[in-house]
Amino acid sequence: MKKVAINERPGWRQYAESVGFDFHTFDGEAYWDESAYYQFSLEQIEQDIEAPTEELHQMALSLLPDILADEQKLRLLEVPEQYWDWLAQSWRTAQPHLYGRLDLAYHGKGPAKLLELNYDTPTSLFETGFFQWVWLEDQMTRGQLPQGADQFNSLQDKLEQAFATMPLRQPCYFSCVGDNIEDKGTVNYLLDIATQAGIDGRFLALEQLGEINGQLVDNDDFPVQAMFKLYPWEFMLREEFGQHLLTSDTQWLEPAWKMLLSNKGILPLLWQKFPNHPNLLPSFFESPGEASLRSGWVRKPLYSREGANIELIDPQGNKLVVDGPYTDAGFIRQEFYALPKFDQSYTLIGSWLVGDNAAGIGIREDNSLITKDSSRFLPHIILD
Amino acid sequence: MSRSFKRSKKAALILMVPTATLLMAGCSSEEPVETAVYQNADECAAYYNPPAECQAEFAKAQQLHSQVAPKYQSQAECEADFGTGQCEAPVATLAQNNSTATDPAAPAQQQQASSGFFMPMMMGFLAGQMLNRGGQSMSKQPVPTQPLYKSRDDMSTYRTASNQPVARQSGPVSVLPSKMQPKAGTMVRRGGFGAQAQQRQSSMSSGG
């Protein structure tokens, strides 16, 4: 694993905009960064990332029956009680799931460490599945990269296959909060792939959902039979419309049971069930009134996105805090594990799953040890 | 042995690129369906339809009336759209066990509902596919029998409850079935999801 500088493709920004990648630059800062790429060996990809990704996924799935049968665990994860039966039913009836992303810390050797699971609303999908794929083809065509280069990125192929084969009711609505361009970009990409797979998919802003007698309806008052939503389950359960989830005959992507796996509380539960697993870091639920954070530990809210509300103290006692809006739920503590540093940047690997299969990686870089919404996305290649 | 690639074989976009936005077609190929509009069962029978069938279709439309009619909080709001004296408080028509034996002269047995809503009076009905009996319709979607209304600013046009113009006079008419699908009143609540994202600063992505 190494970082290699490379010439940017001339005119890539115009190309990005022409394919709907409007958020390549965010608040004047580069988000898509192709001034360098990461290079892995095939062995690093297959043994250290692909295989552990699928194993960690199976470990996480194995927790679900335990959690759903255990009131105490449901309370620890702060799942509102009125949704317990409904949630259990989504698991019991094997509601299909589409995708997820594990965040891994990996130094090029030794086991990759699981930092967290993004199993409900993972983003950076378009950058990974489409834009870095095109980047590799372009750079090989231009002779900037050798012809034998490859990429761990079967994300779009696998998503298309998943849409073509999963039992999905139609039409399926693809939705997010209407005014967020990054979320809209991700939803548009999935809608595009689903359409290519022959699905009757339509966009609907989440605010426009209606309700008649407990059934969620679209703009024309027709029942919403299936919906992909890029919006956190934990928000939906706590909003006024949440009550209709219990009565509406609607198939959800991700299915309701996925909310349990996107909860940071899954990290201590994994550590309890698989202590000392090489890909796990020691993690515990924070008890109320517990002493302040010690050196070498990280504190994360049960529900948090984009690095928000994370507090970290490295083994030297340096403290790093990211503010955010997720202060209204419990916390977990996870042992500090340093991200690898390349040049002046810390590097995180987002490892994707489609269904239960590993499907590729996307790399994020940040100047700090906490990866955020604004962290840069860099492409990668496989070359031995 | 050639190793298999770790990347997608292709990565195409069909919707996100402007040149390919022509996928929106598809709706225009619908075939119109022959049906008819009448003021009431008597007018239906005057057009040489079997009176019993006219009565049955009219009763069906009446029964749908309270479900699909646009609803208003006040009589004034309703009359602003449908004209003075053209609105009524909602009534729920009781389903009758022996509807086939109904005497056309007897008034429909109705029960006053207790809700405070107002809705326009039914001005006629669409006779569904009564005329197509026996013949197979080319359309996949049937045209349901339903009540029709007339708005204050256009008293000569029959409209569906969802404000689709149907005909300017009684008699046969051809319609697109997709435009004639009754929907449950306007009791719908809007709002959906998104409030939490608003509270947690609107610039934030919901993803992670």
mmCIF file of N, CA, C and O in Angstrom, chain B residues 1 9 17 19 33 35 43 46-47 61 103-104 111 127 134 161 164 181 183 192 203:
data_model
loop_
_atom_site.group_PDB
_atom_site.id
_atom_site.type_symbol
_atom_site.label_atom_id
_atom_site.label_comp_id
_atom_site.label_asym_id
_atom_site.label_seq_id
_atom_site.Cartn_x
_atom_site.Cartn_y
_atom_site.Cartn_z
ATOM 1 N N MET B 1 -3.816 -19.318 -16.827
ATOM 2 C CA MET B 1 -5.101 -18.939 -16.203
ATOM 3 C C MET B 1 -5.156 -17.423 -16.032
ATOM 4 O O MET B 1 -4.338 -16.836 -15.341
ATOM 5 N N LYS B 9 -17.369 -4.582 -14.932
ATOM 6 C CA LYS B 9 -17.123 -4.730 -16.368
ATOM 7 C C LYS B 9 -17.511 -3.441 -17.088
ATOM 8 O O LYS B 9 -16.928 -3.062 -18.083
ATOM 9 N N VAL B 17 -26.960 11.443 -17.110
ATOM 10 C CA VAL B 17 -26.384 12.210 -18.215
ATOM 11 C C VAL B 17 -27.508 12.833 -19.032
ATOM 12 O O VAL B 17 -28.464 12.160 -19.377
ATOM 13 N N THR B 19 -28.053 13.686 -22.084
ATOM 14 C CA THR B 19 -28.427 13.163 -23.398
ATOM 15 C C THR B 19 -29.396 11.996 -23.291
ATOM 16 O O THR B 19 -30.030 11.630 -24.263
ATOM 17 N N VAL B 33 -60.686 4.800 -23.872
ATOM 18 C CA VAL B 33 -61.734 3.802 -23.671
ATOM 19 C C VAL B 33 -63.091 4.495 -23.832
ATOM 20 O O VAL B 33 -63.281 5.633 -23.392
ATOM 21 N N THR B 35 -66.827 5.253 -22.957
ATOM 22 C CA THR B 35 -67.701 5.154 -21.793
ATOM 23 C C THR B 35 -68.782 6.232 -21.954
ATOM 24 O O THR B 35 -68.973 6.732 -23.056
ATOM 25 N N GLU B 43 -81.629 9.647 -16.810
ATOM 26 C CA GLU B 43 -81.044 10.108 -18.062
ATOM 27 C C GLU B 43 -80.299 8.958 -18.742
ATOM 28 O O GLU B 43 -80.329 8.810 -19.963
ATOM 29 N N ALA B 46 -82.726 6.889 -20.492
ATOM 30 C CA ALA B 46 -83.246 7.575 -21.677
ATOM 31 C C ALA B 46 -82.313 7.395 -22.879
ATOM 32 O O ALA B 46 -82.704 7.614 -24.007
ATOM 33 N N TYR B 47 -81.058 7.034 -22.624
ATOM 34 C CA TYR B 47 -80.103 6.758 -23.705
ATOM 35 C C TYR B 47 -80.145 5.272 -24.094
ATOM 36 O O TYR B 47 -79.174 4.740 -24.606
ATOM 37 N N ALA B 61 -71.824 5.012 -7.999
ATOM 38 C CA ALA B 61 -71.198 6.336 -8.031
ATOM 39 C C ALA B 61 -71.541 7.117 -6.759
ATOM 40 O O ALA B 61 -70.687 7.761 -6.164
ATOM 41 N N ASP B 103 -86.136 -0.326 -5.255
ATOM 42 C CA ASP B 103 -87.133 0.377 -6.049
ATOM 43 C C ASP B 103 -86.530 1.715 -6.472
ATOM 44 O O ASP B 103 -86.132 2.523 -5.630
ATOM 45 N N PRO B 104 -86.418 1.961 -7.786
ATOM 46 C CA PRO B 104 -85.775 3.194 -8.243
ATOM 47 C C PRO B 104 -86.443 4.450 -7.691
ATOM 48 O O PRO B 104 -85.807 5.491 -7.583
ATOM 49 N N GLN B 111 -77.328 8.027 5.814
ATOM 50 C CA GLN B 111 -77.156 8.329 7.224
ATOM 51 C C GLN B 111 -76.212 9.524 7.337
ATOM 52 O O GLN B 111 -75.166 9.551 6.713
ATOM 53 N N ALA B 127 -70.286 6.327 -16.342
ATOM 54 C CA ALA B 127 -70.881 4.997 -16.285
ATOM 55 C C ALA B 127 -69.867 3.870 -16.456
ATOM 56 O O ALA B 127 -70.207 2.766 -16.846
ATOM 57 N N GLY B 134 -69.340 -7.522 -22.328
ATOM 58 C CA GLY B 134 -69.153 -8.549 -23.347
ATOM 59 C C GLY B 134 -67.894 -8.314 -24.154
ATOM 60 O O GLY B 134 -67.062 -9.189 -24.273
ATOM 61 N N ALA B 161 -63.619 13.804 -9.331
ATOM 62 C CA ALA B 161 -63.316 14.351 -8.006
ATOM 63 C C ALA B 161 -61.915 14.928 -7.950
ATOM 64 O O ALA B 161 -61.640 15.824 -7.163
ATOM 65 N N GLN B 164 -60.387 16.268 -13.104
ATOM 66 C CA GLN B 164 -60.119 15.947 -14.502
ATOM 67 C C GLN B 164 -61.387 16.220 -15.306
ATOM 68 O O GLN B 164 -62.422 15.630 -15.037
ATOM 69 N N GLN B 181 -58.911 7.433 -12.509
ATOM 70 C CA GLN B 181 -58.818 6.545 -11.353
ATOM 71 C C GLN B 181 -59.171 7.313 -10.084
ATOM 72 O O GLN B 181 -58.482 8.257 -9.720
ATOM 73 N N LYS B 183 -59.460 8.536 -6.339
ATOM 74 C CA LYS B 183 -58.550 8.482 -5.197
ATOM 75 C C LYS B 183 -59.328 8.856 -3.949
ATOM 76 O O LYS B 183 -60.300 9.584 -4.026
ATOM 77 N N GLY B 192 -44.331 13.948 5.598
ATOM 78 C CA GLY B 192 -43.305 12.922 5.473
ATOM 79 C C GLY B 192 -42.226 13.032 6.525
ATOM 80 O O GLY B 192 -42.494 13.386 7.674
ATOM 81 N N SER B 203 -27.502 21.972 6.318
ATOM 82 C CA SER B 203 -26.451 21.735 5.332
ATOM 83 C C SER B 203 -25.909 20.313 5.414
ATOM 84 O O SER B 203 -25.231 19.843 4.517
#
